[in-house]
Amino acid sequence: MIPAPFAYARPSTIDEALQAVASGGEDVKILAGGQSLIPVMRLRLAAPETVVDLTRVAELRGVREEGDAIVVGAMTTHSDVLSDPLIARYAPLIAEATETVADRQVRHRGTFGGALAHADPAGDLPAVALALDAEFVVAGLEGRRTVPAADFFVDYLTTALQEGELLVEIRIPKREGWGMHYEKFNRVAQAWSIVAVAAAVRMEGGRIAEARIGLTNMGPTPLRASAVEEALTGAEATGEAIAAAAEHAADGTTPSSDLNAQADYRQHLAQVLTRRAVTAAAGL
């Protein structure tokens, strides 16, 4: 189906983009990679007054090192994320999860920031950002602010972005030497996660000194498995200890029931996938 008529703006700087959003009317949509927006516009499930295309804003692309963090531009494509040496060194969990996103065609068009701002609970990157304690840098006409990942995802397809704001970059703490793994369960015919688990652990002398666990599709937003993290911290890196901690993976979650899985099955998957993800991250 052909989308409803809309005005189109294609700025080349962040300031121009903010001005375009501010002057675009009551219903403005941001076009990043377009892999989520274009399909719903073609179905006329979305009919924005104005579309602001960010593909020419060069300052929103790329990955750089900045002190104890790496900074990923919001318009950096999934394909570029996969090939970036800084991500491979300091945050391989991002690359591992990104490799499971859709297919090659989508990864060449879709963007890191676009996937995060879309905030689909079945998407792979929000839980990874949460597990890695990422920070989101948001720009508006009045300046910039930084939002921790724990506060960025507010509800289903809803983030802390306010009207007139843009996500410009994501800051990820360096975690060199940490073990990381993304474990995903999905239907072969599509890449959306039924459940997935992002795990990052720091080992010391055969014990798990720190653990970060993010859950995909276990509620309307990505979640941290805090009970698992607490159980793992200081525990011996053994299969038995990890399995015992993983039993708490579904604590406090509210997964949905749909055509892909019932809620209780998702809770079971969370336990199984957490055990697998942590075991792999710990190098066992």
C-alpha positions as MATLAB code, in Angstrom:
seq = 'MIPAPFAYARPSTIDEALQAVASGGEDVKILAGGQSLIPVMRLRLAAPETVVDLTRVAELRGVREEGDAIVVGAMTTHSDVLSDPLIARYAPLIAEATETVADRQVRHRGTFGGALAHADPAGDLPAVALALDAEFVVAGLEGRRTVPAADFFVDYLTTALQEGELLVEIRIPKREGWGMHYEKFNRVAQAWSIVAVAAAVRMEGGRIAEARIGLTNMGPTPLRASAVEEALTGAEATGEAIAAAAEHAADGTTPSSDLNAQADYRQHLAQVLTRRAVTAAAGL';
ca = [
       0.000    0.000    0.000;
       1.139    3.573   -0.671;
       1.708    5.739    2.453;
      -0.542    8.711    3.131;
       0.857   12.066    1.936;
       3.475   13.680    4.183;
       5.974   16.528    4.200;
       9.624   15.489    3.970;
      12.733   17.099    5.470;
      16.315   15.893    4.992;
      18.645   17.923    7.238;
      22.434   17.636    7.199;
      23.203   18.665   10.812;
      21.751   17.942   14.239;
      20.678   21.577   14.623;
      18.873   21.475   11.285;
      17.195   18.226   12.300;
      15.946   19.718   15.569;
      14.574   22.727   13.711;
      12.835   20.440   11.214;
      11.230   18.466   14.024;
      10.122   21.650   15.791;
       8.509   23.072   12.658;
       7.079   19.821   11.324;
       3.645   20.017   12.895;
       1.874   17.925   15.498;
       2.818   14.482   14.165;
       6.488   14.203   13.211;
       8.302   10.905   12.691;
      12.065   10.428   12.594;
      13.421    8.295    9.769;
      16.630    6.555   10.818;
      17.004    3.260    8.952;
      13.281    3.077    8.227;
      13.061   -0.656    8.858;
      10.203   -0.217   11.352;
       8.694    3.100   10.228;
       8.321    2.474    6.479;
       6.310   -0.774    6.825;
       3.761    0.774    9.212;
       3.474    3.833    6.967;
       2.826    1.623    3.953;
       0.061   -0.108    5.918;
      -1.188    3.327    7.003;
      -0.914    2.318   10.631;
       1.116    5.524   10.881;
       0.345    8.653    8.887;
       2.754   11.362   10.072;
       2.384   14.950    8.989;
       6.156   15.225    8.495;
       9.022   12.744    8.136;
      12.490   13.980    9.126;
      15.159   11.857    7.419;
      18.469   11.737    9.339;
      20.492    9.780    6.784;
      22.540   12.850    5.731;
      23.504   13.850    9.289;
      27.112   12.643    9.230;
      27.818   13.652   12.850;
      25.366   10.970   14.005;
      27.435    8.145   12.511;
      30.476    6.261   13.743;
      32.036    4.826   16.886;
      34.693    6.623   18.904;
      36.630    6.167   22.121;
      36.109    8.746   24.857;
      37.810    8.135   28.211;
      36.367    5.069   29.912;
      33.542    4.728   27.390;
      32.924    4.063   23.724;
      30.403    6.305   22.017;
      28.168    5.019   19.229;
      26.407    7.524   16.986;
      22.672    6.930   16.784;
      22.746    6.628   12.970;
      25.524    4.038   12.917;
      24.207    1.084   10.940;
      24.078   -2.419   12.352;
      26.549   -3.464    9.665;
      29.053   -0.834   10.781;
      28.584   -1.868   14.421;
      29.465   -5.448   13.500;
      32.751   -4.455   11.874;
      33.911   -1.879   14.424;
      37.113   -2.792   16.348;
      36.233   -0.716   19.446;
      32.964   -2.592   19.903;
      34.742   -5.908   19.334;
      37.272   -5.027   22.054;
      35.173   -3.303   24.709;
      31.563   -4.412   24.116;
      31.448   -7.635   22.075;
      27.994   -8.341   23.490;
      26.650   -5.605   21.202;
      28.150   -7.219   18.108;
      26.934  -10.654   19.127;
      23.352   -9.438   19.558;
      23.464   -7.262   16.445;
      24.479  -10.262   14.358;
      21.093  -11.831   15.180;
      19.092   -8.782   14.036;
      16.931   -9.590   10.992;
      19.036  -10.226    7.850;
      21.957   -8.654    5.992;
      19.754   -6.276    4.029;
      18.117   -4.913    7.166;
      21.448   -4.673    8.996;
      22.845   -2.519    6.176;
      19.948   -0.052    6.501;
      18.837   -0.319   10.134;
      20.608    1.774   12.758;
      21.789    1.233   16.305;
      19.996    4.287   17.669;
      16.863    3.649   15.647;
      16.456    0.185   17.123;
      16.917    1.533   20.646;
      14.562    4.487   20.197;
      11.895    2.165   18.732;
      12.013    0.277   22.055;
      10.364   -2.914   20.864;
      10.482   -5.373   23.800;
      11.236   -8.185   21.334;
      14.154   -6.242   19.842;
      17.634   -7.454   20.702;
      19.545   -4.266   21.475;
      17.552   -2.681   24.352;
      18.344   -5.523   26.779;
      22.005   -5.382   25.737;
      22.138   -1.635   26.417;
      20.545   -2.245   29.801;
      22.972   -5.030   30.716;
      25.970   -2.870   29.764;
      24.745    0.183   31.740;
      24.634    2.311   28.599;
      23.748    5.995   28.686;
      21.656    7.753   26.044;
      22.580   11.276   24.975;
      19.468   13.169   23.903;
      19.449   16.535   22.105;
      16.732   19.178   22.024;
      16.506   22.834   21.139;
      17.384   23.707   24.737;
      20.502   21.542   24.860;
      21.516   17.985   25.663;
      20.827   15.611   28.517;
      21.972   12.103   29.393;
      19.537    9.341   30.312;
      20.706    6.040   31.883;
      19.445    2.922   30.125;
      17.510    1.989   33.283;
      15.407    5.158   32.831;
      15.247    5.295   29.036;
      12.758    2.480   28.387;
       9.485    3.636   29.921;
       6.781    1.330   28.526;
       5.849   -0.649   25.436;
       7.364    1.183   22.422;
       7.823    4.205   24.704;
      11.044    5.892   25.798;
      12.124    8.907   27.826;
      12.507   10.951   24.625;
      10.372   14.076   24.913;
       8.614   15.924   22.094;
      11.164   17.640   19.881;
      14.123   15.566   21.100;
      16.491   13.294   19.184;
      18.672   10.438   20.363;
      22.131   11.453   19.136;
      24.562    8.957   20.686;
      24.888    6.070   23.092;
      27.736    5.860   25.606;
      28.811    2.375   26.707;
      31.294    1.793   29.552;
      34.370   -0.145   28.487;
      34.304   -3.692   29.809;
      37.535   -5.120   28.456;
      38.228   -8.557   29.878;
      34.604   -9.315   30.714;
      33.007  -12.470   29.369;
      29.870  -11.801   27.345;
      27.231  -13.816   25.535;
      23.828  -13.270   23.920;
      21.508  -16.275   23.957;
      18.397  -15.989   21.803;
      15.357  -18.180   21.164;
      13.295  -17.312   18.113;
      11.303  -18.854   15.302;
      13.449  -19.714   12.307;
      11.136  -17.805    9.964;
      11.679  -14.490   11.748;
      14.357  -12.862   13.860;
      12.207  -11.377   16.639;
      13.122  -12.866   20.014;
      10.570  -15.008   21.780;
      12.968  -14.604   24.716;
      16.638  -13.677   24.786;
      19.265  -13.067   27.461;
      22.276  -10.743   27.418;
      24.947  -11.744   29.927;
      28.197  -10.049   30.947;
      30.378  -11.373   33.773;
      33.716  -10.411   35.298;
      35.747  -13.300   36.671;
      38.244  -13.254   39.537;
      40.068  -16.362   40.686;
      37.439  -18.844   39.575;
      34.563  -16.786   40.989;
      32.078  -14.424   39.366;
      32.980  -11.017   40.763;
      30.278   -9.093   38.891;
      27.355  -10.000   36.644;
      25.040   -8.021   34.376;
      21.986   -9.793   32.953;
      19.467   -8.236   30.544;
      16.214   -9.911   29.488;
      14.519   -9.484   26.103;
      10.730   -9.842   25.704;
       9.965  -10.628   29.341;
       7.751   -7.569   29.787;
       6.774   -4.330   28.038;
      10.363   -3.078   28.436;
      13.782   -4.759   28.651;
      14.582   -5.896   32.173;
      17.597   -6.547   34.383;
      17.536   -9.927   36.102;
      18.654   -8.404   39.403;
      17.955  -11.531   41.470;
      20.225  -13.548   39.190;
      22.935  -10.888   39.371;
      22.823  -10.919   43.169;
      22.974  -14.718   43.289;
      25.945  -14.828   40.909;
      28.042  -12.124   42.563;
      30.788  -13.836   44.523;
      29.645  -17.324   43.521;
      31.996  -19.989   42.239;
      31.899  -20.291   38.463;
      30.408  -23.767   38.395;
      27.520  -25.184   36.448;
      25.617  -25.877   39.655;
      25.954  -22.334   40.988;
      24.969  -20.810   37.667;
      21.953  -23.112   37.343;
      20.803  -22.205   40.854;
      21.103  -18.493   40.108;
      19.306  -18.860   36.775;
      16.230  -20.215   38.546;
      15.533  -16.611   39.564;
      15.610  -15.273   35.991;
      11.842  -14.853   35.746;
      11.462  -13.179   39.147;
       9.511   -9.934   38.810;
       8.859  -10.342   35.077;
       5.514   -9.917   33.308;
       5.845  -11.654   29.933;
       2.936  -11.632   27.536;
       1.091  -14.571   26.009;
       0.752  -14.467   22.223;
       0.854  -16.687   19.137;
       4.544  -17.402   19.688;
       4.518  -18.422   23.353;
       2.506  -18.407   26.559;
       3.753  -16.408   29.526;
       4.735  -19.456   31.593;
       6.735  -20.842   28.675;
       8.597  -17.539   28.375;
       9.413  -17.681   32.084;
      10.795  -21.188   31.600;
      12.829  -20.001   28.610;
      14.261  -17.130   30.638;
      15.681  -19.595   33.166;
      17.113  -21.934   30.531;
      18.593  -19.162   28.374;
      20.055  -17.359   31.390;
      21.847  -20.528   32.433;
      23.225  -20.975   28.922;
      24.218  -17.301   28.504;
      26.021  -17.047   31.839;
      27.754  -20.387   31.343;
      29.077  -19.228   27.966;
      30.039  -15.789   29.279;
      31.966  -17.404   32.140;
      33.866  -19.544   29.657;
      32.598  -22.872   30.993;
];
